[in-house]
CSV table of C-alpha atoms in Angstrom, one decimal:
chain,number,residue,atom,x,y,z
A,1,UNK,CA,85.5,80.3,133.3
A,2,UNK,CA,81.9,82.2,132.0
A,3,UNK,CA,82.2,83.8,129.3
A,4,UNK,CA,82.9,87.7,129.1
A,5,UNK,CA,79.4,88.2,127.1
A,6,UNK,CA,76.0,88.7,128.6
A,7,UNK,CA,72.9,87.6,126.9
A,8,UNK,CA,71.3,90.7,125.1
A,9,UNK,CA,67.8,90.0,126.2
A,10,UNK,CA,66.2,87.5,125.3
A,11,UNK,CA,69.0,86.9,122.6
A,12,UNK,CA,66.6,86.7,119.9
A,13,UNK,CA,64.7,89.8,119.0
A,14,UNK,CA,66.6,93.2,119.0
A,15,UNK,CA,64.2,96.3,118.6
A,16,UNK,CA,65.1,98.5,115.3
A,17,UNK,CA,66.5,101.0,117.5
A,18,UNK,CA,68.4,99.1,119.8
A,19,UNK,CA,72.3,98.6,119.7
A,20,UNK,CA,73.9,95.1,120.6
A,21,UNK,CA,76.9,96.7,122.8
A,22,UNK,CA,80.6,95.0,123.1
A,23,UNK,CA,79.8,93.3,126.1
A,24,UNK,CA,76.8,92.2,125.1
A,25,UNK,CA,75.8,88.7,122.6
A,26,UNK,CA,72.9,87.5,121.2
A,27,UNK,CA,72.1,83.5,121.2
A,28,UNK,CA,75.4,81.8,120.1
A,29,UNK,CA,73.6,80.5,116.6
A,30,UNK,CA,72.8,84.3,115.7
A,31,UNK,CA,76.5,85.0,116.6
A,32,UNK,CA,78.1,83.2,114.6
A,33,UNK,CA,75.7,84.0,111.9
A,34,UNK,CA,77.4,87.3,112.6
A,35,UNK,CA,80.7,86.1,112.9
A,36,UNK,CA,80.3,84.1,109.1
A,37,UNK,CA,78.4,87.7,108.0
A,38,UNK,CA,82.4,89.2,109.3
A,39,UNK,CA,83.7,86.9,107.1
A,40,UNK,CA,82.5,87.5,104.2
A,41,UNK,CA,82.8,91.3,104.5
A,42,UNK,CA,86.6,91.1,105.1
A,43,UNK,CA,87.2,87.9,102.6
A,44,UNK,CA,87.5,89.4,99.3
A,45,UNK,CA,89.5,92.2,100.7
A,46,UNK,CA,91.8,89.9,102.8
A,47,UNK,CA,92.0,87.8,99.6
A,48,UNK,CA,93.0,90.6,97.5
A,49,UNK,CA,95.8,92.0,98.8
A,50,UNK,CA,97.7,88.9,98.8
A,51,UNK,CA,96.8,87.9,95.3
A,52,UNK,CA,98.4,91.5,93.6
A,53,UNK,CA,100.8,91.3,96.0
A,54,UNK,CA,102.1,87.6,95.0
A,55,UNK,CA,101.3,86.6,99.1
A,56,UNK,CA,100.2,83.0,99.8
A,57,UNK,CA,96.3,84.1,100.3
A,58,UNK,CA,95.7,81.1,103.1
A,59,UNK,CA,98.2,82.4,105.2
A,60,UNK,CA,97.1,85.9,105.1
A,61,UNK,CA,93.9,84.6,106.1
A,62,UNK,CA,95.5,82.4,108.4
A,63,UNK,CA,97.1,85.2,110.2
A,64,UNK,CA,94.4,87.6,110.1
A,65,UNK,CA,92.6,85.3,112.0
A,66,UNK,CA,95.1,85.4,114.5
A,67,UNK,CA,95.7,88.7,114.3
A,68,UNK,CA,91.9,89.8,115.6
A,69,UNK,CA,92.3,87.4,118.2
A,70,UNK,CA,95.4,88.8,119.6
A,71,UNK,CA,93.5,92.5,118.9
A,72,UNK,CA,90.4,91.1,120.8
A,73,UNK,CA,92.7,89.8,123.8
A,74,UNK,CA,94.6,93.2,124.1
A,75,UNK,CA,91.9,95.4,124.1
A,76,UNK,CA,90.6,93.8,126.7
A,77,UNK,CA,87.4,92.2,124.8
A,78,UNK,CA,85.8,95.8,124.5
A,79,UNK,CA,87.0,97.1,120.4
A,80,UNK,CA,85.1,95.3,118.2
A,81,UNK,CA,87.3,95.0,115.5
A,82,UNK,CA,88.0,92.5,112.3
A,83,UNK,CA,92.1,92.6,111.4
A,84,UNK,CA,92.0,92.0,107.2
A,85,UNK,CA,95.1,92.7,105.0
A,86,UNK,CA,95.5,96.4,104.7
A,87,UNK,CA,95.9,98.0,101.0
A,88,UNK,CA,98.4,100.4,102.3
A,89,UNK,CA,101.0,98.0,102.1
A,90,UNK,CA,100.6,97.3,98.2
A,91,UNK,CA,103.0,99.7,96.7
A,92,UNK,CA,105.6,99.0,99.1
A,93,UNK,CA,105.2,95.3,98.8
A,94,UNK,CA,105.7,95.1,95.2
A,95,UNK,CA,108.0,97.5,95.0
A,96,UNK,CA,110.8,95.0,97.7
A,97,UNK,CA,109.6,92.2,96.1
A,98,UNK,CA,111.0,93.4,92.5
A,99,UNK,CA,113.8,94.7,94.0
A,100,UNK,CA,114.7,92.0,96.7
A,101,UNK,CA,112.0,89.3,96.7
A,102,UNK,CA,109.4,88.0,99.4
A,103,UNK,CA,111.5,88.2,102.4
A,104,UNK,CA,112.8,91.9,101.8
A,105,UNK,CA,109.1,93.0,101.8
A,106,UNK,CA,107.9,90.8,104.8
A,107,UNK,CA,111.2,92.5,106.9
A,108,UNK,CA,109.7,96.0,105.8
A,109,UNK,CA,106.4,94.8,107.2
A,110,UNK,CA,107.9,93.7,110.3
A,111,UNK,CA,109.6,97.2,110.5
A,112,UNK,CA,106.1,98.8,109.8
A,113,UNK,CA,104.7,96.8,112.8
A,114,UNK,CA,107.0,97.3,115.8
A,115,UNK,CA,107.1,100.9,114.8
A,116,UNK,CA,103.2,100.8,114.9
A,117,UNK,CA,103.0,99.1,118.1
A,118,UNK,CA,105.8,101.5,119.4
A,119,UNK,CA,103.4,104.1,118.8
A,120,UNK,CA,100.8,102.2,120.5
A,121,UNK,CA,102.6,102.0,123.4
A,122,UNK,CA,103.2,105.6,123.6
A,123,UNK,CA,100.0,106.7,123.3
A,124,UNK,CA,99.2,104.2,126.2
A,125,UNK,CA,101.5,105.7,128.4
A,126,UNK,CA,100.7,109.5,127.5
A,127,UNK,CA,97.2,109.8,126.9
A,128,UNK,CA,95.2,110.4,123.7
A,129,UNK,CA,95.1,113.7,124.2
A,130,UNK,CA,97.6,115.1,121.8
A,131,UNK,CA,96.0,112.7,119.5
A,132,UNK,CA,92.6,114.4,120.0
A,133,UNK,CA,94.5,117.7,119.7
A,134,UNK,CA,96.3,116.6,116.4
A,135,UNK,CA,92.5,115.3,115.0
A,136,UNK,CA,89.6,117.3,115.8
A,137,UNK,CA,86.5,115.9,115.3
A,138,UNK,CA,86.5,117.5,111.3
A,139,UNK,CA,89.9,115.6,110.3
A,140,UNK,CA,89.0,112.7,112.6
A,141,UNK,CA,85.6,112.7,110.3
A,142,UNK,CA,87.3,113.7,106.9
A,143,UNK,CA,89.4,110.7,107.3
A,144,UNK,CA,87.1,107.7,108.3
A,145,UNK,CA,85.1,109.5,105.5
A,146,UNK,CA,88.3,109.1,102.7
A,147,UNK,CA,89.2,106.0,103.9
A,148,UNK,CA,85.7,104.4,102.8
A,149,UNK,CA,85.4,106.7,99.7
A,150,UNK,CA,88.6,106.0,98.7
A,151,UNK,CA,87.6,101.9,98.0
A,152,UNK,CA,84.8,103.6,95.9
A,153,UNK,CA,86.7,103.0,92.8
A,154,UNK,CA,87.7,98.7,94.1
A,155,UNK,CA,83.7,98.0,94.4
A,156,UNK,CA,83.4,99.6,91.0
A,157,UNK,CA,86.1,97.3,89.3
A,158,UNK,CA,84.2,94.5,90.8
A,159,UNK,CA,81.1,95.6,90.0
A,160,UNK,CA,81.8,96.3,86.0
A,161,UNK,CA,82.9,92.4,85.8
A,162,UNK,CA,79.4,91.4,86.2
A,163,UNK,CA,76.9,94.2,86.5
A,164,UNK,CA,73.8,92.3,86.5
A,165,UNK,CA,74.9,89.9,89.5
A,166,UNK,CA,76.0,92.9,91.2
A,167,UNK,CA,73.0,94.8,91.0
A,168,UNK,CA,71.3,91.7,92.1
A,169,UNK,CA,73.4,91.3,94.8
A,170,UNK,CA,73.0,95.1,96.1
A,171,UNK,CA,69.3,94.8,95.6
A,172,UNK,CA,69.4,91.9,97.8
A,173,UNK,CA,71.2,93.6,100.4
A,174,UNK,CA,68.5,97.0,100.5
A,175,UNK,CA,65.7,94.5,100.6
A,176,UNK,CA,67.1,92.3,102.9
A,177,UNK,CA,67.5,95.2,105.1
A,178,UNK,CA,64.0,96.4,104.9
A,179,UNK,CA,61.9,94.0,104.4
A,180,UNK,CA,62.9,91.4,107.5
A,181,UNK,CA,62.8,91.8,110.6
A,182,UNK,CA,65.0,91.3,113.9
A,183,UNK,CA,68.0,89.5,112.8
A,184,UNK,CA,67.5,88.5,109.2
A,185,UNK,CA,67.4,92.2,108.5
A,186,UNK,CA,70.8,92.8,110.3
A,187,UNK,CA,72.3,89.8,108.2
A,188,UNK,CA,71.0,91.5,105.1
A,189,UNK,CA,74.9,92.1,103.7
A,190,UNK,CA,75.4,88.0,104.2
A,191,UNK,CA,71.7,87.3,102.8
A,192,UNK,CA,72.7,89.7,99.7
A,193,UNK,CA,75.8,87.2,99.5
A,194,UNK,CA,74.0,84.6,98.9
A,195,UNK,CA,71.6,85.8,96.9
A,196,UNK,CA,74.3,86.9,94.3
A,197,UNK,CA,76.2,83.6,95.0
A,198,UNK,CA,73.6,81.6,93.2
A,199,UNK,CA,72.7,84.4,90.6
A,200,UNK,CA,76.0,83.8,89.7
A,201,UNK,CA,76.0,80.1,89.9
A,202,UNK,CA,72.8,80.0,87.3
A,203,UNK,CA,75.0,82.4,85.3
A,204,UNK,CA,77.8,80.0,84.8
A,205,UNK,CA,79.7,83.0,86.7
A,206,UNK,CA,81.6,80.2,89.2
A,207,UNK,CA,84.5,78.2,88.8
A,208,UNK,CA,84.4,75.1,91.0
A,209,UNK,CA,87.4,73.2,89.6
A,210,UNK,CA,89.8,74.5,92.2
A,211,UNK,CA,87.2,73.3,95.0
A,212,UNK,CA,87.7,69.6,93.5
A,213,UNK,CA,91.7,70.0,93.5
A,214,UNK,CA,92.0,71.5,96.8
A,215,UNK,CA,92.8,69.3,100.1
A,216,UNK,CA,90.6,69.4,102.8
A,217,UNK,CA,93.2,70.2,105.6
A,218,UNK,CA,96.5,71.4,104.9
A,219,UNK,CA,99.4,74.0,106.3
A,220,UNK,CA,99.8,77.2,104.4
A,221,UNK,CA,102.4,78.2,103.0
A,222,UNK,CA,105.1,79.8,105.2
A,223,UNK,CA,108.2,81.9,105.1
A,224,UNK,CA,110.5,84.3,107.2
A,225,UNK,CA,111.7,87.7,106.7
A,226,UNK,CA,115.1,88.4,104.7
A,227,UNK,CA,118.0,89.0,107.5
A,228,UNK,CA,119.1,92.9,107.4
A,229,UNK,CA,122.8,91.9,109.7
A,230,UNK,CA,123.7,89.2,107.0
A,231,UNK,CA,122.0,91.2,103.7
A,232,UNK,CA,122.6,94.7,104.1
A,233,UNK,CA,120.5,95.6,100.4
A,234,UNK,CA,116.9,95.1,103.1
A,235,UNK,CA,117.7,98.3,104.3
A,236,UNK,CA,116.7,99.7,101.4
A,237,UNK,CA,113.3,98.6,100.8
A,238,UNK,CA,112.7,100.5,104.5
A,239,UNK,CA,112.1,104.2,102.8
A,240,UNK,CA,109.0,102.8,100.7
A,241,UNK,CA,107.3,101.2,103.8
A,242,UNK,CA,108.1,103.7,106.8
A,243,UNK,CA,105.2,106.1,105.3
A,244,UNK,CA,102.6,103.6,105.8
A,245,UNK,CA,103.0,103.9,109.5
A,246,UNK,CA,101.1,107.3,109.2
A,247,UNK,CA,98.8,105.5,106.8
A,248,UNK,CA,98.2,102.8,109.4
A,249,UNK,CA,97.9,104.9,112.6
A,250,UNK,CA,95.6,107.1,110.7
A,251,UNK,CA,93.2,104.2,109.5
A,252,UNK,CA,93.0,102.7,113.5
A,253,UNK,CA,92.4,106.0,115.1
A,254,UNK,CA,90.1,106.8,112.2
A,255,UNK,CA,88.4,103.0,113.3
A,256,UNK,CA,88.3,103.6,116.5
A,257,UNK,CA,86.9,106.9,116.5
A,258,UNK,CA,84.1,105.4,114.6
A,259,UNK,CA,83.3,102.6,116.6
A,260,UNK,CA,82.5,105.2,120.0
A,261,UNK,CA,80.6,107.3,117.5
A,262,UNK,CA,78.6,104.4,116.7
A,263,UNK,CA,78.3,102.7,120.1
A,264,UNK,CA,78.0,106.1,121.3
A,265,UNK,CA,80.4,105.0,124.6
A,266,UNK,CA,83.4,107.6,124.5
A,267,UNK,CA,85.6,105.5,126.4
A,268,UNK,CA,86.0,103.4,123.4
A,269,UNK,CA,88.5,106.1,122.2
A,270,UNK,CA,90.7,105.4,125.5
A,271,UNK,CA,91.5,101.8,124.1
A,272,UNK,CA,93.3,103.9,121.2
A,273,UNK,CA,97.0,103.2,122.5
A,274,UNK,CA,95.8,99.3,123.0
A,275,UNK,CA,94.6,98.8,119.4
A,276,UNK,CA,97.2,100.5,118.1
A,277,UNK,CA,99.8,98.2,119.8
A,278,UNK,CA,97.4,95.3,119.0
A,279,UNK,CA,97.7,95.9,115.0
A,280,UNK,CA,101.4,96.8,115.2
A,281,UNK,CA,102.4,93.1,116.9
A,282,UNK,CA,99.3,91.2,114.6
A,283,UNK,CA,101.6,92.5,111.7
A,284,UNK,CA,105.0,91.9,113.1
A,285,UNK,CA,103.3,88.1,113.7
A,286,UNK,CA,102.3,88.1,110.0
A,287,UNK,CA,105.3,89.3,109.0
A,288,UNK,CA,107.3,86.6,110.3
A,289,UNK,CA,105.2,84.1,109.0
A,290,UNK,CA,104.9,85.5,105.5
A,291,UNK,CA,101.2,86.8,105.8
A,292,UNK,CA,100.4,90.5,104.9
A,293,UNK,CA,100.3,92.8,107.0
A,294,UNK,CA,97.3,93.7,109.1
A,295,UNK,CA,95.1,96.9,109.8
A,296,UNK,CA,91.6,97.5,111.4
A,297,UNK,CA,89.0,96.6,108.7
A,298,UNK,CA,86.4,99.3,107.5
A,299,UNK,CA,84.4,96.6,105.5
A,300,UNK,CA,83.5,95.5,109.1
A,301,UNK,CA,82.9,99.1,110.2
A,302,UNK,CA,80.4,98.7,107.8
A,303,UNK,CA,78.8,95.4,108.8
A,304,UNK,CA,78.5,96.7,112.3
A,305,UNK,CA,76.8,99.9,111.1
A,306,UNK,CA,74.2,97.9,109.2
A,307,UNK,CA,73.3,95.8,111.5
A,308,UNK,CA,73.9,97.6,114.8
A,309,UNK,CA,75.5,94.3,116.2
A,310,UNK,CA,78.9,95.5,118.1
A,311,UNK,CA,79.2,92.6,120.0
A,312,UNK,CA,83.0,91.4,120.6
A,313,UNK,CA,82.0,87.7,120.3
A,314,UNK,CA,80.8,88.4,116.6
A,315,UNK,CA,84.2,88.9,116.3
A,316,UNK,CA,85.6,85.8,118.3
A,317,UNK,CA,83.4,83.7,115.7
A,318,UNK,CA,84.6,85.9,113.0
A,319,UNK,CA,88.8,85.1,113.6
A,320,UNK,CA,88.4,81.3,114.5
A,321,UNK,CA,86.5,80.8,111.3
A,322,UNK,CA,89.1,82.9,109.4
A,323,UNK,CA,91.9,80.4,111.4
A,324,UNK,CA,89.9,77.1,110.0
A,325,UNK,CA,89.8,78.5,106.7
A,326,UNK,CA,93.5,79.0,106.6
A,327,UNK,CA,94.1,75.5,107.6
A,328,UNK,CA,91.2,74.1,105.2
A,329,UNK,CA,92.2,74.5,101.4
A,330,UNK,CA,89.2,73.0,100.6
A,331,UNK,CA,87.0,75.5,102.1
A,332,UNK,CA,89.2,78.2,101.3
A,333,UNK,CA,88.6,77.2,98.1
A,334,UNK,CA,84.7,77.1,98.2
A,335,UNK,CA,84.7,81.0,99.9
A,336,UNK,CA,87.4,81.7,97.0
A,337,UNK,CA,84.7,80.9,94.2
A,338,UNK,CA,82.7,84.3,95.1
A,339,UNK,CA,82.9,86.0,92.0
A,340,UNK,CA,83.5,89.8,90.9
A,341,UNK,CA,80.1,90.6,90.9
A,342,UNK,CA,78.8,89.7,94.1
A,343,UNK,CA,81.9,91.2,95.8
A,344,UNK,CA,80.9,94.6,93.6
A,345,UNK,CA,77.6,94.4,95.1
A,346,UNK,CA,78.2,94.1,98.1
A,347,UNK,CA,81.1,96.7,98.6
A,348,UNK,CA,79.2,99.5,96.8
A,349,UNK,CA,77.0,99.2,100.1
A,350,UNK,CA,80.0,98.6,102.7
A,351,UNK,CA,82.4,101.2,101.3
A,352,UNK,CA,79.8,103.8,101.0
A,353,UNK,CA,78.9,103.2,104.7
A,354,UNK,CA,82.4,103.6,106.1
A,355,UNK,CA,82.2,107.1,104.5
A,356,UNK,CA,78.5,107.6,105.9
A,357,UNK,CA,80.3,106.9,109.3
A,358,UNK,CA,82.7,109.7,108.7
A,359,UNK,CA,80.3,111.8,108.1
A,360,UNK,CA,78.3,111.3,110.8
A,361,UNK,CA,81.4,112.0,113.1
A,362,UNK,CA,80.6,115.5,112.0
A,363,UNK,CA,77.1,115.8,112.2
A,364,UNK,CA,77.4,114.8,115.8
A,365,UNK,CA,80.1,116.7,117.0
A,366,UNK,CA,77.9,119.6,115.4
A,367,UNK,CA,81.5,120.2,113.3
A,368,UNK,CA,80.4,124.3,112.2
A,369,UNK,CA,81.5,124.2,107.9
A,370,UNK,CA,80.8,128.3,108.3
A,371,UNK,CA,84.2,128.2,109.2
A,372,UNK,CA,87.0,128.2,106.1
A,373,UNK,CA,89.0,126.1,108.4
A,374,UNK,CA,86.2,123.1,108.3
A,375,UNK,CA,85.4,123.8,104.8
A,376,UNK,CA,89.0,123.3,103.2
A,377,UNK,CA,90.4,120.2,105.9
A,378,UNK,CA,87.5,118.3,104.5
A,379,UNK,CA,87.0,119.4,101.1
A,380,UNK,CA,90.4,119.1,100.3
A,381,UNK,CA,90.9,116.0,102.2
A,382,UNK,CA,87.8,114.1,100.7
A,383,UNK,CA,88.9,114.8,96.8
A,384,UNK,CA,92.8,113.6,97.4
A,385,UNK,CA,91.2,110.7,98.9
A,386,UNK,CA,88.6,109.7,96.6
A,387,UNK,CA,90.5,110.6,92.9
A,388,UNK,CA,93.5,108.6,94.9
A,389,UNK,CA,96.3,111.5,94.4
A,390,UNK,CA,99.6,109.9,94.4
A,391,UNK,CA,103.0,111.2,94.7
A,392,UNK,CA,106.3,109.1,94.5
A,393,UNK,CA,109.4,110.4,95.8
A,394,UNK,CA,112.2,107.6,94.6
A,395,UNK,CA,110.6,104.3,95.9
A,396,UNK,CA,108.4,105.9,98.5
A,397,UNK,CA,104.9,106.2,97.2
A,398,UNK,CA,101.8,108.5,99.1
A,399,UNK,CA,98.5,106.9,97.7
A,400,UNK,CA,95.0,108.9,98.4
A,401,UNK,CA,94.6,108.0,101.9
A,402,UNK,CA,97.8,108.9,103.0
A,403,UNK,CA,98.2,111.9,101.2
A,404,UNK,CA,94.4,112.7,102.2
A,405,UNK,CA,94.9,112.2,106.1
A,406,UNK,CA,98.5,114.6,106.0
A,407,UNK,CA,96.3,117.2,104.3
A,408,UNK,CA,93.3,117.2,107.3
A,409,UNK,CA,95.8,117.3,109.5
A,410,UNK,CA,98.2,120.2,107.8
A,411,UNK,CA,95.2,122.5,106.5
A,412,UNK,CA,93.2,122.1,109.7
A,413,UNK,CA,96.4,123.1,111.9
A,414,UNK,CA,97.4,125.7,109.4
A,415,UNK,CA,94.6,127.5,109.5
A,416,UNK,CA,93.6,127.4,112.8
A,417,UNK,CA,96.9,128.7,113.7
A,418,UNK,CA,97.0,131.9,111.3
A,419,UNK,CA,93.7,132.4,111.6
A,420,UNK,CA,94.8,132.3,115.1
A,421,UNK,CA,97.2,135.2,114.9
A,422,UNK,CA,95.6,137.6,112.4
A,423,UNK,CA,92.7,137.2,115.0
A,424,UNK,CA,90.1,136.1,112.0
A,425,UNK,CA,88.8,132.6,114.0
């Protein structure tokens, strides 16, 4: 069977206007230099999650791996998109786990996911419309924009630990960008990686003596979700996770929207019920393996905006390799050793650029901020999101991005609508 990918011309040389579409792939070496460049813009997020969280990290990884191919094979090979661990999932997590242990947290993310692909399914079936109603191109913008501001303050913790290989590593990544042509300059987040890599290896910054203990092919570790009919307590993690459904919806519509904007193809946003439904069952699959639970990935929002490279196969490469590392502790172990610094680096760039994204969703929908409407649904939005407001009712917890998207959504509506009726539009 021939691949779904046609050759972008010649494969080699892309123009420094020129966008790689979905469809479209470069020569397979260049692609899975993509695909590795992926990698590492998901890994120490991926990683993260699992590690505050008390998660098994090779399994996550294992399982978001399998999670963007299932993503990739539902939408029909046209949403480039990279399925990490999603941060939303933290409070609730830890929260379960105190309360109940690993499997009372792994049912809630099952929960969270066939309520997400629910969703999914219903926005298949009814159109986006109401969607595009409910988020106008301002909140739309205002909460790509908070989601990517809102890591602002994770690339600085990394970036504190080791300032100097993190300014390295950033420099590396402008210059990269800049100075080289074709596709060294679209790899220049991977070539900035590597740069800080061995910055940090002259530094004595790397610890290699879990490399030398690890196995070079092994199983993760696995485990199965506590049983709500025979332990009734599970039902009472459920109020801490149900609000990261909104949290979750919010962050793929807020993906998807920026991916058209950047591919400039529209009908991007009709794939909106499918990737929905795609990240709802890639959780309810890490869920019952004991992975963390999945979401689209804005760290590869970023990647694709650097290097204009939206190619699907990118992302083919991308959740194989994230598959083999999840079976190879060894290598796991090597792509664990990136230290603090170069992660800092490296996210001060990719965050920043998620944000860029959202704001660009305004520029071109010519979004008018004359109006009070526009003004308030993003300024208000954009602070809750970037100081992280949070607000804790009992167990359930509303961080900065969820908090952030309600309040585009309520302030846009609210004032449209009186502003509506007093006759003041």
């Amino acid at each position: 069977m021939a691949l779904p990918w046609k050759l972008h011309g010649d494969g080699k040389d892309v123009g420094a206007r020129e966008v790689v579409g979905p469809a479209e792939r470069l020569t397979w070496p260049r692609t899975i230099g993509l695909g590795a460049q992926h990698v590492v813009a998901m890994f120490g997020a991926t990683f993260l999650v699992p590690i505050l969280t008390g998660f098994p990290p090779s399994t996550t990884l294992l399982f978001s791996g399998v999670g963007t191919l299932l993503f990739l094979l539902i939408t029909k090979n046209r949403l480039p998109s990279y399925l990490g661990s999603s941060f939303a999932f933290i409070a609730p997590i830890t929260v379960a786990t105190t309360a109940q242990g690993m499997g009372s947290a792994l049912f809630g993310i099952v929960i969270v996911g066939l309520l997400l692909a629910l969703v999914g399914l219903l926005v298949q079936f009814t159109g986006v419309g109401w969607i595009n109603s409910l988020m106008p191109p301002v909140v739309a913008g205002a909460i790509v924009a908070l989601i990517g501001f809102n890591l602002g303050p994770a690339a600085w913790n990394n970036f504190q630990v080791a300032p100097v290989t993190a300014t390295i590593t950033l420099a590396a990544v402008i210059l990269a960008s800049v100075l080289f042509r074709g596709i060294l300059g679209r790899m220049s987040i991977l070539l900035g990686v590597i740069v800080g890599y061995i910055a940090a290896a002259i530094s004595g910054e790397i610890d290699f003596s879990a490399v030398g203990e690890a196995a070079w092919v092994g199983l993760p570790q696995f485990a199965m979700p506590g049983n709500p009919f025979t332990d009734s307590a599970l039902w009472a993690v459920l109020p801490a996770f149900l609000p990261v459904v909104l949290v979750l919806v919010a962050e793929n519509v807020g993906h998807i929207r920026g991916v058209a904007q950047m591919t400039e193809e529209p009908t991007i946003n009709t794939l909106t019920g499918r990737g929905l439904f795609a990240d709802g069952l890639a959780t309810v699959v890490a869920g019952m393996g004991g992975g963390s639970a999945t979401t689209t990935y804005g760290e590869n929002i970023g990647v694709m905006a650097a290097t204009r490279v939206y190619s699907t196969a990118a992302y083919w490469v991308a959740g194989i390799f994230a598959i083999l590392l999840g079976l190879s502790p060894k290598v796991g172990a090597v792509i664990n050793t990136i230290p603090a610094g170069v992660l800092g680096g490296v996210t001060t760039a990719l965050y920043g650029l998620i944000g860029i994204i959202g704001v660009k969703i305004w520029i071109d929908n010519r979004v008018d901020f004359a109006l009070p409407k526009n003004q308030f649904t993003a300024a208000i939005a954009l602070i809750l999101g970037i100081a992280n407001y949070t607000l804790q009712f009992g167990d359930v917890i509303f961080n900065g991005i969820a908090l952030g998207t309600i309040a585009a959504i309520v302030v846009y509506h609210l004032m449209n609508t009186l502003a509506r009726l007093r006759g003041t539009e």
